[in-house]
Amino acid sequence: MDTTLDADVIVVGGGPTGLMLAGELRLGGAGVIVAEALEQPTGQSRALGFTTRALESFDQRGLVPRFGGLETSPMGHFGGIPFDYTVLEDADFGARGIPQSQTEAVLQEWARELGADIRRGLEFLALEQDADGVTVTVATPSGEQRRLRGAFLVGADGARSTVRRAAGIDFPGAGGSQLMHLADVAGSGVRPRPFGERLPGGLVQVFPMAEGVARIILSEYGASPDAHGGAPGFAEVAAAWQRVTGEDISAGEALWVSSFTDATRQAAHYRQGRVLLAGDAAHIHLPVGGQGMSTGVQDAVNLGWKLAATVRGTAPGDLLDTYHGERHPVGARLLANTRAQGMAIFGGEESQALRDLYAELLTLDEVQRHLAGAVSHIDIRYDLGEDAHPLAGRRLPPRTLTTGGGPVRTPELLHPALGVLLDLDGTPALRTAAAGWKDRVTSVTATPESPETFGKAAALLVRPDGYIAWAGDDPDTLTAALHRWFGSPDRP
């Protein structure tokens, strides 16, 4: 077998997860080929925004200005019950009204600028994994087969992931119980129902979009999820809409039509040797709250720097295993919250007691803060051990710091996707301890707006994905954390 590498990493799938991962790998110094089956982007709107934490992830890489005029929504819902997400500091219901096609265009341009090799029209067929790498067989649009070899392979190829199946990774969970139709329709004339309207025949939702276009979602009671076999025709959706609402939308122009179910599944393992999964290839669920694409983006940000460090040879031996260890629990929690919401949103009269309970609980500030944190994804905390500082494992929040060069926002410190030692107390011994990792960790001396901003911590060690790896004032424990996350120091 030819063991020559075409790239350090082969990514199958050129959606938001695969493109975000490609950019992250390039920032980390890894070569990457993205193999995407579609010859051209679909241009379809699909996901219409992202969560607070996904927006923060884009901010960490300087991508937010590329989207142009993003607006976030303070009001969101849980299980169809509306409440104000800003009850929790930094939380909101995320950026809304951004079609997935725009997100993909932004990420593709960014990844290519960084040197990612994005190859369209390559359909994944098979993989062969050995001790040194993975060989991938792909087919071109003409049917010609080609082989690509990388040190690692990442399947970011969606819910029906062929990479997942080829790697033999189980995908346990529950099949769908509800069938939902979705269409973006121009000239429908329907009124907005952002939190849904429950009718005797089913549930409908309407989200206004730009230029007279509305996204409609319809769940007709009694419709079998077994009928889900791809995109229905607009005539089928319009007929179902009229049965449920009495409104005739058939004169509208459908820009995109699809259907989906509330199937809930999660890969048993996010890593199988040199094959890894991210995004919908690793977890599927009811699309509610913009959490699906957002979780895939965060999978990519968690995996990218770890995988790049591994192929560069600077990572500690078990660093890549922390990808599954950290992201699998996040995915499990995501599936739990979306399934709980689905039972309330799409259930019939049998779910009214659950809706009533949600409405009662959501009068409590503590419940609102908990659910806002869960759906916005800003309350994620990775388990870094029982003895870890209370800040360890949590995200570095967006705050403005005073430095010798002027004010700096914390996301700006992460634009290069390096680790950051944030010295908040002017402690030379900490900066000296980190000097051996200066190629992987940038030391920044800064003063927060208030000593309480970071819980009076003297210093923070922040990973490239924006999560705090260590906090404190002890050079010895800092040195241990640097070894743990960034490998051995440079030799003098």
CSV table of C-alpha atoms in Angstrom, one decimal:
chain,number,residue,atom,x,y,z
A,1,MET,CA,0.0,0.0,0.0
A,2,ASP,CA,1.2,3.5,-0.8
A,3,THR,CA,1.7,5.2,2.5
A,4,THR,CA,2.3,8.7,1.1
A,5,LEU,CA,-0.1,11.2,2.6
A,6,ASP,CA,-2.2,13.4,0.4
A,7,ALA,CA,-3.0,15.5,3.6
A,8,ASP,CA,-2.7,15.1,7.3
A,9,VAL,CA,-6.4,14.9,7.6
A,10,ILE,CA,-9.2,14.0,5.2
A,11,VAL,CA,-12.6,15.5,6.0
A,12,VAL,CA,-15.6,13.9,4.3
A,13,GLY,CA,-18.4,16.5,4.2
A,14,GLY,CA,-18.3,20.2,3.2
A,15,GLY,CA,-21.2,21.5,5.3
A,16,PRO,CA,-20.7,23.9,8.2
A,17,THR,CA,-19.1,21.3,10.5
A,18,GLY,CA,-16.6,20.1,7.8
A,19,LEU,CA,-15.7,23.6,6.7
A,20,MET,CA,-15.2,24.9,10.3
A,21,LEU,CA,-13.0,21.9,11.0
A,22,ALA,CA,-11.0,22.6,7.9
A,23,GLY,CA,-10.3,26.1,9.0
A,24,GLU,CA,-9.4,25.0,12.5
A,25,LEU,CA,-7.0,22.4,11.2
A,26,ARG,CA,-5.2,24.9,9.0
A,27,LEU,CA,-4.9,27.3,11.9
A,28,GLY,CA,-3.3,24.5,13.9
A,29,GLY,CA,-0.8,23.8,11.1
A,30,ALA,CA,-2.3,20.6,9.7
A,31,GLY,CA,-2.9,20.0,6.0
A,32,VAL,CA,-6.5,19.1,5.1
A,33,ILE,CA,-8.5,17.9,2.1
A,34,VAL,CA,-12.3,18.3,2.3
A,35,ALA,CA,-14.1,15.8,0.1
A,36,GLU,CA,-17.7,16.9,-0.6
A,37,ALA,CA,-20.1,14.9,-2.8
A,38,LEU,CA,-22.0,17.9,-4.1
A,39,GLU,CA,-20.4,19.6,-7.1
A,40,GLN,CA,-21.9,23.0,-6.1
A,41,PRO,CA,-23.4,24.3,-2.8
A,42,THR,CA,-27.1,23.7,-2.6
A,43,GLY,CA,-27.9,27.4,-1.8
A,44,GLN,CA,-30.7,26.1,0.4
A,45,SER,CA,-31.5,28.0,3.6
A,46,ARG,CA,-31.7,24.9,5.9
A,47,ALA,CA,-30.6,26.0,9.4
A,48,LEU,CA,-31.5,29.7,10.0
A,49,GLY,CA,-29.1,30.7,12.7
A,50,PHE,CA,-26.9,29.6,15.5
A,51,THR,CA,-26.7,29.6,19.3
A,52,THR,CA,-24.9,32.1,21.5
A,53,ARG,CA,-21.9,29.7,22.0
A,54,ALA,CA,-21.6,29.1,18.2
A,55,LEU,CA,-21.6,32.8,17.7
A,56,GLU,CA,-18.9,33.2,20.3
A,57,SER,CA,-16.9,30.5,18.5
A,58,PHE,CA,-17.1,32.5,15.3
A,59,ASP,CA,-16.1,35.6,17.2
A,60,GLN,CA,-13.1,33.7,18.5
A,61,ARG,CA,-11.8,33.4,14.9
A,62,GLY,CA,-12.7,36.9,13.8
A,63,LEU,CA,-15.5,35.6,11.5
A,64,VAL,CA,-18.5,37.6,12.8
A,65,PRO,CA,-17.9,40.7,10.5
A,66,ARG,CA,-18.1,38.4,7.5
A,67,PHE,CA,-21.7,37.6,8.2
A,68,GLY,CA,-22.6,41.3,8.2
A,69,GLY,CA,-25.2,42.9,10.6
A,70,LEU,CA,-25.9,39.9,12.8
A,71,GLU,CA,-28.8,40.3,15.2
A,72,THR,CA,-29.5,38.2,18.2
A,73,SER,CA,-32.9,37.5,19.7
A,74,PRO,CA,-33.4,38.0,23.5
A,75,MET,CA,-36.7,36.0,23.4
A,76,GLY,CA,-36.7,32.3,22.9
A,77,HIS,CA,-38.6,29.3,24.1
A,78,PHE,CA,-38.3,25.9,25.6
A,79,GLY,CA,-40.8,23.3,24.5
A,80,GLY,CA,-42.8,26.1,22.8
A,81,ILE,CA,-43.1,28.2,26.0
A,82,PRO,CA,-41.5,31.6,25.4
A,83,PHE,CA,-39.2,33.3,27.9
A,84,ASP,CA,-36.4,35.9,27.9
A,85,TYR,CA,-33.0,34.2,27.5
A,86,THR,CA,-31.2,37.3,28.7
A,87,VAL,CA,-32.2,36.4,32.3
A,88,LEU,CA,-28.7,34.7,32.2
A,89,GLU,CA,-25.6,36.8,31.7
A,90,ASP,CA,-24.3,36.6,28.1
A,91,ALA,CA,-27.2,34.4,27.0
A,92,ASP,CA,-29.7,35.1,24.2
A,93,PHE,CA,-31.6,32.9,21.8
A,94,GLY,CA,-28.8,33.2,19.3
A,95,ALA,CA,-28.4,34.8,15.9
A,96,ARG,CA,-31.5,34.4,13.8
A,97,GLY,CA,-32.3,34.7,10.1
A,98,ILE,CA,-28.9,33.6,8.8
A,99,PRO,CA,-29.5,30.9,6.1
A,100,GLN,CA,-27.2,27.9,6.3
A,101,SER,CA,-26.1,28.7,2.7
A,102,GLN,CA,-24.6,32.0,4.0
A,103,THR,CA,-22.8,30.3,6.9
A,104,GLU,CA,-21.3,27.7,4.5
A,105,ALA,CA,-20.2,30.5,2.1
A,106,VAL,CA,-18.5,32.3,4.9
A,107,LEU,CA,-16.7,29.2,6.3
A,108,GLN,CA,-15.7,28.0,2.8
A,109,GLU,CA,-14.1,31.3,1.9
A,110,TRP,CA,-12.3,31.4,5.3
A,111,ALA,CA,-11.1,27.8,5.1
A,112,ARG,CA,-9.7,28.3,1.6
A,113,GLU,CA,-8.0,31.5,2.6
A,114,LEU,CA,-6.2,29.5,5.2
A,115,GLY,CA,-5.1,26.9,2.7
A,116,ALA,CA,-7.7,24.2,3.0
A,117,ASP,CA,-8.0,22.0,-0.1
A,118,ILE,CA,-11.8,21.8,-0.7
A,119,ARG,CA,-12.6,19.3,-3.5
A,120,ARG,CA,-16.2,19.1,-4.6
A,121,GLY,CA,-17.8,16.2,-6.6
A,122,LEU,CA,-16.1,13.5,-4.6
A,123,GLU,CA,-18.4,10.8,-3.1
A,124,PHE,CA,-17.1,8.8,-0.3
A,125,LEU,CA,-17.2,5.0,-1.0
A,126,ALA,CA,-14.9,3.2,1.4
A,127,LEU,CA,-12.0,3.4,3.9
A,128,GLU,CA,-9.1,1.3,4.9
A,129,GLN,CA,-7.5,2.0,8.2
A,130,ASP,CA,-4.0,0.9,9.3
A,131,ALA,CA,-1.5,1.7,12.0
A,132,ASP,CA,-0.2,4.8,10.1
A,133,GLY,CA,-3.2,6.3,8.4
A,134,VAL,CA,-6.5,5.9,6.6
A,135,THR,CA,-7.0,5.4,2.8
A,136,VAL,CA,-10.2,6.7,1.4
A,137,THR,CA,-11.8,5.6,-1.8
A,138,VAL,CA,-14.0,8.3,-3.5
A,139,ALA,CA,-15.8,8.5,-6.8
A,140,THR,CA,-15.9,11.5,-9.2
A,141,PRO,CA,-19.1,12.6,-11.0
A,142,SER,CA,-18.0,10.5,-14.0
A,143,GLY,CA,-17.7,7.4,-11.8
A,144,GLU,CA,-14.0,7.3,-11.8
A,145,GLN,CA,-12.6,6.0,-8.4
A,146,ARG,CA,-9.7,7.7,-6.7
A,147,ARG,CA,-7.8,7.1,-3.5
A,148,LEU,CA,-6.8,9.7,-0.9
A,149,ARG,CA,-4.7,9.0,2.1
A,150,GLY,CA,-4.5,10.9,5.4
A,151,ALA,CA,-3.1,10.3,8.8
A,152,PHE,CA,-6.7,10.7,10.1
A,153,LEU,CA,-10.2,10.8,8.6
A,154,VAL,CA,-13.1,12.8,10.0
A,155,GLY,CA,-16.7,12.0,8.9
A,156,ALA,CA,-18.7,15.2,8.8
A,157,ASP,CA,-21.1,13.8,6.3
A,158,GLY,CA,-24.4,14.2,8.0
A,159,ALA,CA,-27.1,12.0,9.6
A,160,ARG,CA,-26.8,9.2,7.0
A,161,SER,CA,-23.0,9.2,7.4
A,162,THR,CA,-21.3,6.6,5.2
A,163,VAL,CA,-18.1,7.2,7.0
A,164,ARG,CA,-19.8,6.2,10.3
A,165,ARG,CA,-21.1,3.0,8.7
A,166,ALA,CA,-17.8,2.2,7.0
A,167,ALA,CA,-16.0,2.6,10.3
A,168,GLY,CA,-18.4,0.2,12.1
A,169,ILE,CA,-19.5,2.8,14.7
A,170,ASP,CA,-22.9,2.0,16.2
A,171,PHE,CA,-25.6,4.7,16.1
A,172,PRO,CA,-28.1,3.8,18.8
A,173,GLY,CA,-31.1,5.8,19.7
A,174,ALA,CA,-34.8,6.1,19.0
A,175,GLY,CA,-36.5,6.3,15.6
A,176,GLY,CA,-38.9,9.2,14.8
A,177,SER,CA,-42.4,9.4,16.2
A,178,GLN,CA,-43.4,12.6,14.4
A,179,LEU,CA,-43.2,13.6,10.7
A,180,MET,CA,-42.7,17.3,10.0
A,181,HIS,CA,-42.8,19.1,6.7
A,182,LEU,CA,-40.8,22.3,6.1
A,183,ALA,CA,-40.9,24.8,3.3
A,184,ASP,CA,-39.5,28.3,2.6
A,185,VAL,CA,-42.4,30.0,0.6
A,186,ALA,CA,-42.6,33.3,-1.1
A,187,GLY,CA,-46.0,35.0,-1.3
A,188,SER,CA,-47.7,32.6,1.0
A,189,GLY,CA,-49.5,35.5,2.9
A,190,VAL,CA,-49.5,33.5,6.1
A,191,ARG,CA,-49.1,35.4,9.4
A,192,PRO,CA,-46.1,34.7,11.8
A,193,ARG,CA,-46.4,32.0,14.4
A,194,PRO,CA,-42.8,31.9,15.8
A,195,PHE,CA,-43.7,29.8,18.8
A,196,GLY,CA,-46.2,27.7,17.0
A,197,GLU,CA,-50.0,27.4,16.9
A,198,ARG,CA,-51.7,24.3,18.1
A,199,LEU,CA,-54.8,23.3,16.1
A,200,PRO,CA,-57.1,20.3,16.2
A,201,GLY,CA,-55.3,18.7,13.2
A,202,GLY,CA,-51.7,19.5,14.1
A,203,LEU,CA,-49.1,22.1,14.9
A,204,VAL,CA,-47.9,24.9,12.6
A,205,GLN,CA,-45.1,27.4,12.9
A,206,VAL,CA,-44.3,30.4,10.7
A,207,PHE,CA,-41.0,32.3,10.8
A,208,PRO,CA,-40.8,35.4,8.6
A,209,MET,CA,-37.7,35.6,6.4
A,210,ALA,CA,-36.3,38.3,4.1
A,211,GLU,CA,-38.2,39.7,1.1
A,212,GLY,CA,-41.6,38.3,1.7
A,213,VAL,CA,-40.4,34.7,2.3
A,214,ALA,CA,-41.8,32.7,5.2
A,215,ARG,CA,-40.5,29.5,6.6
A,216,ILE,CA,-43.4,27.2,7.5
A,217,ILE,CA,-43.2,24.0,9.6
A,218,LEU,CA,-46.1,21.6,9.8
A,219,SER,CA,-46.7,18.6,11.9
A,220,GLU,CA,-50.0,16.9,11.1
A,221,TYR,CA,-51.3,14.6,13.7
A,222,GLY,CA,-51.5,11.0,12.5
A,223,ALA,CA,-48.9,11.4,9.8
A,224,SER,CA,-46.6,8.4,9.9
A,225,PRO,CA,-42.8,9.1,10.2
A,226,ASP,CA,-42.4,5.9,8.0
A,227,ALA,CA,-43.4,8.2,5.1
A,228,HIS,CA,-40.2,10.2,5.5
A,229,GLY,CA,-38.2,9.4,2.4
A,230,GLY,CA,-36.8,12.7,1.4
A,231,ALA,CA,-38.2,16.0,0.3
A,232,PRO,CA,-41.9,16.0,-0.4
A,233,GLY,CA,-43.5,18.0,-3.2
A,234,PHE,CA,-44.8,21.5,-2.4
A,235,ALA,CA,-48.3,20.4,-3.5
A,236,GLU,CA,-48.2,17.7,-0.7
A,237,VAL,CA,-47.1,20.3,1.9
A,238,ALA,CA,-49.7,22.8,0.7
A,239,ALA,CA,-52.5,20.3,0.9
A,240,ALA,CA,-51.5,19.2,4.4
A,241,TRP,CA,-51.3,22.9,5.5
A,242,GLN,CA,-54.8,23.5,4.2
A,243,ARG,CA,-56.1,20.4,6.1
A,244,VAL,CA,-54.7,21.7,9.3
A,245,THR,CA,-55.1,25.4,9.1
A,246,GLY,CA,-57.8,26.0,6.5
A,247,GLU,CA,-55.4,28.4,4.7
A,248,ASP,CA,-54.5,28.0,1.0
A,249,ILE,CA,-50.8,28.6,0.3
A,250,SER,CA,-50.7,26.7,-3.0
A,251,ALA,CA,-50.3,30.0,-5.0
A,252,GLY,CA,-47.0,30.7,-3.2
A,253,GLU,CA,-43.6,29.9,-4.6
A,254,ALA,CA,-41.7,27.2,-2.7
A,255,LEU,CA,-37.9,28.0,-2.6
A,256,TRP,CA,-37.1,24.9,-0.6
A,257,VAL,CA,-39.1,21.9,0.6
A,258,SER,CA,-38.1,19.2,3.0
A,259,SER,CA,-39.3,16.9,5.7
A,260,PHE,CA,-37.8,15.6,8.9
A,261,THR,CA,-38.6,13.6,12.0
A,262,ASP,CA,-37.7,13.7,15.6
A,263,ALA,CA,-35.4,10.7,15.4
A,264,THR,CA,-32.8,10.9,18.2
A,265,ARG,CA,-29.5,9.0,17.8
A,266,GLN,CA,-25.9,9.4,19.0
A,267,ALA,CA,-22.8,7.6,17.8
A,268,ALA,CA,-21.5,5.2,20.5
A,269,HIS,CA,-18.0,6.4,19.9
A,270,TYR,CA,-16.8,9.7,18.3
A,271,ARG,CA,-13.4,8.0,17.6
A,272,GLN,CA,-12.6,4.6,16.2
A,273,GLY,CA,-8.8,4.5,15.8
A,274,ARG,CA,-7.9,7.0,13.2
A,275,VAL,CA,-11.5,7.8,12.2
A,276,LEU,CA,-13.5,10.4,14.0
A,277,LEU,CA,-17.0,11.8,13.7
A,278,ALA,CA,-18.4,15.3,14.1
A,279,GLY,CA,-21.7,17.1,13.6
A,280,ASP,CA,-24.8,15.2,12.4
A,281,ALA,CA,-22.6,12.2,11.7
A,282,ALA,CA,-22.2,11.9,15.5
A,283,HIS,CA,-25.7,13.0,16.7
A,284,ILE,CA,-29.1,13.6,15.2
A,285,HIS,CA,-32.2,15.1,17.0
A,286,LEU,CA,-35.2,17.3,16.5
A,287,PRO,CA,-34.0,20.6,15.1
A,288,VAL,CA,-35.1,23.1,17.7
A,289,GLY,CA,-33.4,26.2,19.0
A,290,GLY,CA,-30.8,26.3,16.3
A,291,GLN,CA,-28.8,23.7,18.2
A,292,GLY,CA,-27.9,21.2,15.5
A,293,MET,CA,-25.5,23.1,13.3
A,294,SER,CA,-24.3,25.0,16.3
A,295,THR,CA,-23.2,21.8,18.1
A,296,GLY,CA,-21.5,20.6,14.9
A,297,VAL,CA,-19.5,23.8,14.8
A,298,GLN,CA,-18.5,23.4,18.4
A,299,ASP,CA,-17.5,19.8,17.7
A,300,ALA,CA,-15.2,21.1,15.0
A,301,VAL,CA,-13.7,23.8,17.3
A,302,ASN,CA,-13.0,21.2,20.0
A,303,LEU,CA,-11.5,18.7,17.6
A,304,GLY,CA,-9.5,20.9,15.3
A,305,TRP,CA,-6.7,22.0,17.6
A,306,LYS,CA,-6.4,18.6,19.2
A,307,LEU,CA,-6.1,16.8,15.9
A,308,ALA,CA,-3.7,19.4,14.5
A,309,ALA,CA,-1.4,19.1,17.5
A,310,THR,CA,-1.6,15.3,17.2
A,311,VAL,CA,-0.4,15.3,13.5
A,312,ARG,CA,2.3,17.9,14.3
A,313,GLY,CA,3.6,15.7,17.1
A,314,THR,CA,3.2,18.2,19.9
A,315,ALA,CA,0.2,16.8,21.6
A,316,PRO,CA,0.3,14.6,24.7
A,317,GLY,CA,-0.5,11.0,23.9
A,318,ASP,CA,-4.1,11.0,25.1
A,319,LEU,CA,-5.2,14.5,23.9
A,320,LEU,CA,-7.2,13.2,21.0
A,321,ASP,CA,-9.2,10.9,23.3
A,322,THR,CA,-10.5,14.0,25.1
A,323,TYR,CA,-12.6,14.8,22.0
A,324,HIS,CA,-15.0,12.0,22.7
A,325,GLY,CA,-14.7,12.4,26.5
A,326,GLU,CA,-15.8,16.1,26.3
A,327,ARG,CA,-18.1,16.2,23.3
A,328,HIS,CA,-20.1,12.9,23.8
A,329,PRO,CA,-21.7,14.1,27.1
A,330,VAL,CA,-22.5,17.4,25.4
A,331,GLY,CA,-24.2,15.6,22.6
A,332,ALA,CA,-26.1,13.4,25.1
A,333,ARG,CA,-27.4,16.4,26.9
A,334,LEU,CA,-28.4,18.0,23.6
A,335,LEU,CA,-30.4,15.0,22.6
A,336,ALA,CA,-32.1,15.0,26.0
A,337,ASN,CA,-33.2,18.6,25.8
A,338,THR,CA,-34.4,18.4,22.2
A,339,ARG,CA,-36.4,15.3,22.9
A,340,ALA,CA,-38.0,16.8,25.9
A,341,GLN,CA,-38.9,19.8,23.9
A,342,GLY,CA,-40.3,17.7,21.1
A,343,MET,CA,-42.6,15.9,23.4
A,344,ALA,CA,-44.1,19.2,24.4
A,345,ILE,CA,-44.1,20.9,21.0
A,346,PHE,CA,-45.4,18.2,18.8
A,347,GLY,CA,-47.4,16.0,21.2
A,348,GLY,CA,-51.2,16.2,21.0
A,349,GLU,CA,-53.6,16.4,23.9
A,350,GLU,CA,-51.7,13.7,25.7
A,351,SER,CA,-48.8,16.2,26.2
A,352,GLN,CA,-50.9,19.1,27.5
A,353,ALA,CA,-50.0,18.2,31.1
A,354,LEU,CA,-46.3,18.5,30.2
A,355,ARG,CA,-46.8,21.9,28.5
A,356,ASP,CA,-48.7,23.1,31.5
A,357,LEU,CA,-45.8,22.0,33.8
A,358,TYR,CA,-43.2,23.7,31.5
A,359,ALA,CA,-45.2,26.9,31.6
A,360,GLU,CA,-45.4,26.8,35.4
A,361,LEU,CA,-41.7,26.0,35.9
A,362,LEU,CA,-40.7,28.8,33.5
A,363,THR,CA,-42.1,31.4,35.9
A,364,LEU,CA,-39.1,30.7,38.0
A,365,ASP,CA,-35.9,32.6,37.4
A,366,GLU,CA,-33.7,29.7,38.3
A,367,VAL,CA,-35.4,27.5,35.8
A,368,GLN,CA,-35.1,30.1,33.1
A,369,ARG,CA,-31.4,30.5,33.7
A,370,HIS,CA,-30.8,26.8,33.6
A,371,LEU,CA,-32.7,26.3,30.4
A,372,ALA,CA,-31.2,29.4,28.7
A,373,GLY,CA,-27.8,28.1,29.5
A,374,ALA,CA,-28.6,24.6,28.2
A,375,VAL,CA,-30.0,25.8,24.8
A,376,SER,CA,-27.6,28.7,24.3
A,377,HIS,CA,-24.7,26.2,25.1
A,378,ILE,CA,-22.9,28.8,27.2
A,379,ASP,CA,-23.2,26.6,30.4
A,380,ILE,CA,-21.1,23.8,29.0
A,381,ARG,CA,-18.4,22.6,31.4
A,382,TYR,CA,-16.0,20.0,30.5
A,383,ASP,CA,-15.0,17.6,33.3
A,384,LEU,CA,-11.3,18.4,34.1
A,385,GLY,CA,-11.3,16.6,37.4
A,386,GLU,CA,-12.6,16.9,40.9
A,387,ASP,CA,-9.7,19.1,42.0
A,388,ALA,CA,-10.0,21.6,39.2
A,389,HIS,CA,-10.7,25.2,39.8
A,390,PRO,CA,-14.4,26.2,39.5
A,391,LEU,CA,-13.6,28.1,36.3
A,392,ALA,CA,-11.8,25.1,34.7
A,393,GLY,CA,-13.7,23.5,31.9
A,394,ARG,CA,-15.9,26.5,31.3
A,395,ARG,CA,-15.8,28.9,28.4
A,396,LEU,CA,-13.8,32.2,28.5
A,397,PRO,CA,-16.6,34.7,28.4
A,398,PRO,CA,-16.4,37.7,26.1
A,399,ARG,CA,-15.0,40.6,28.2
A,400,THR,CA,-13.0,43.7,27.6
A,401,LEU,CA,-9.5,43.8,29.1
A,402,THR,CA,-7.0,46.5,29.6
A,403,THR,CA,-3.5,45.7,28.2
A,404,GLY,CA,-0.4,47.7,27.6
A,405,GLY,CA,-1.5,48.1,24.0
A,406,GLY,CA,-4.9,49.3,24.8
A,407,PRO,CA,-8.3,47.6,25.4
A,408,VAL,CA,-8.7,44.0,24.0
A,409,ARG,CA,-11.8,41.8,23.9
A,410,THR,CA,-11.1,38.2,25.0
A,411,PRO,CA,-12.3,36.7,21.7
A,412,GLU,CA,-9.6,38.6,19.9
A,413,LEU,CA,-6.9,36.8,21.9
A,414,LEU,CA,-8.1,33.5,20.3
A,415,HIS,CA,-8.1,34.6,16.7
A,416,PRO,CA,-4.8,32.7,16.0
A,417,ALA,CA,-6.2,29.5,17.6
A,418,LEU,CA,-3.3,29.3,20.1
A,419,GLY,CA,-3.5,28.7,23.8
A,420,VAL,CA,-3.5,31.9,25.9
A,421,LEU,CA,-2.0,32.4,29.4
A,422,LEU,CA,-4.0,35.4,30.7
A,423,ASP,CA,-2.0,36.9,33.5
A,424,LEU,CA,-4.5,39.1,35.4
A,425,ASP,CA,-2.3,39.8,38.4
A,426,GLY,CA,1.1,40.7,36.9
A,427,THR,CA,2.9,37.5,38.1
A,428,PRO,CA,6.3,37.1,36.4
A,429,ALA,CA,6.7,33.5,37.7
A,430,LEU,CA,3.6,32.4,35.8
A,431,ARG,CA,4.9,33.9,32.5
A,432,THR,CA,8.3,32.3,33.2
A,433,ALA,CA,6.6,28.9,33.7
A,434,ALA,CA,4.9,29.2,30.3
A,435,ALA,CA,7.9,30.3,28.4
A,436,GLY,CA,8.7,26.8,27.1
A,437,TRP,CA,5.4,26.7,25.3
A,438,LYS,CA,5.7,30.1,23.6
A,439,ASP,CA,5.1,28.5,20.1
A,440,ARG,CA,1.7,27.1,21.3
A,441,VAL,CA,0.7,29.5,24.2
A,442,THR,CA,0.7,33.3,24.0
A,443,SER,CA,1.2,35.1,27.3
A,444,VAL,CA,-0.9,38.2,27.8
A,445,THR,CA,-0.8,40.5,30.8
A,446,ALA,CA,-4.1,42.3,31.2
A,447,THR,CA,-6.5,43.8,33.8
A,448,PRO,CA,-10.2,43.0,33.8
A,449,GLU,CA,-12.9,45.6,34.3
A,450,SER,CA,-13.4,44.2,37.8
A,451,PRO,CA,-11.5,41.7,40.1
A,452,GLU,CA,-14.8,39.7,40.1
A,453,THR,CA,-14.8,39.3,36.3
A,454,PHE,CA,-12.9,36.0,36.5
A,455,GLY,CA,-13.6,35.1,40.2
A,456,LYS,CA,-10.5,36.9,41.4
A,457,ALA,CA,-8.3,34.3,39.7
A,458,ALA,CA,-4.7,35.5,39.3
A,459,ALA,CA,-4.3,33.9,35.9
A,460,LEU,CA,-6.1,31.7,33.4
A,461,LEU,CA,-4.8,29.2,30.9
A,462,VAL,CA,-7.2,29.1,28.0
A,463,ARG,CA,-7.2,26.4,25.3
A,464,PRO,CA,-7.5,27.3,21.6
A,465,ASP,CA,-11.2,26.4,21.7
A,466,GLY,CA,-11.8,29.1,24.2
A,467,TYR,CA,-12.3,26.8,27.3
A,468,ILE,CA,-10.3,27.5,30.5
A,469,ALA,CA,-7.8,24.7,31.2
A,470,TRP,CA,-6.4,26.0,34.5
A,471,ALA,CA,-6.9,29.0,36.9
A,472,GLY,CA,-4.9,30.0,39.9
A,473,ASP,CA,-1.5,31.5,40.9
A,474,ASP,CA,0.7,28.4,41.4
A,475,PRO,CA,3.5,28.0,38.8
A,476,ASP,CA,3.7,24.3,39.5
A,477,THR,CA,0.1,23.5,38.8
A,478,LEU,CA,0.3,25.7,35.7
A,479,THR,CA,3.2,23.7,34.5
A,480,ALA,CA,1.3,20.5,34.9
A,481,ALA,CA,-1.7,21.9,33.0
A,482,LEU,CA,0.6,23.1,30.2
A,483,HIS,CA,2.0,19.5,29.9
A,484,ARG,CA,-1.5,18.1,30.1
A,485,TRP,CA,-2.9,20.2,27.2
A,486,PHE,CA,0.0,21.3,25.1
A,487,GLY,CA,2.6,18.5,25.4
A,488,SER,CA,6.3,18.8,26.2
A,489,PRO,CA,7.9,22.3,26.2
A,490,ASP,CA,10.5,23.3,23.6
A,491,ARG,CA,14.0,22.5,24.4
A,492,PRO,CA,16.2,25.6,25.2
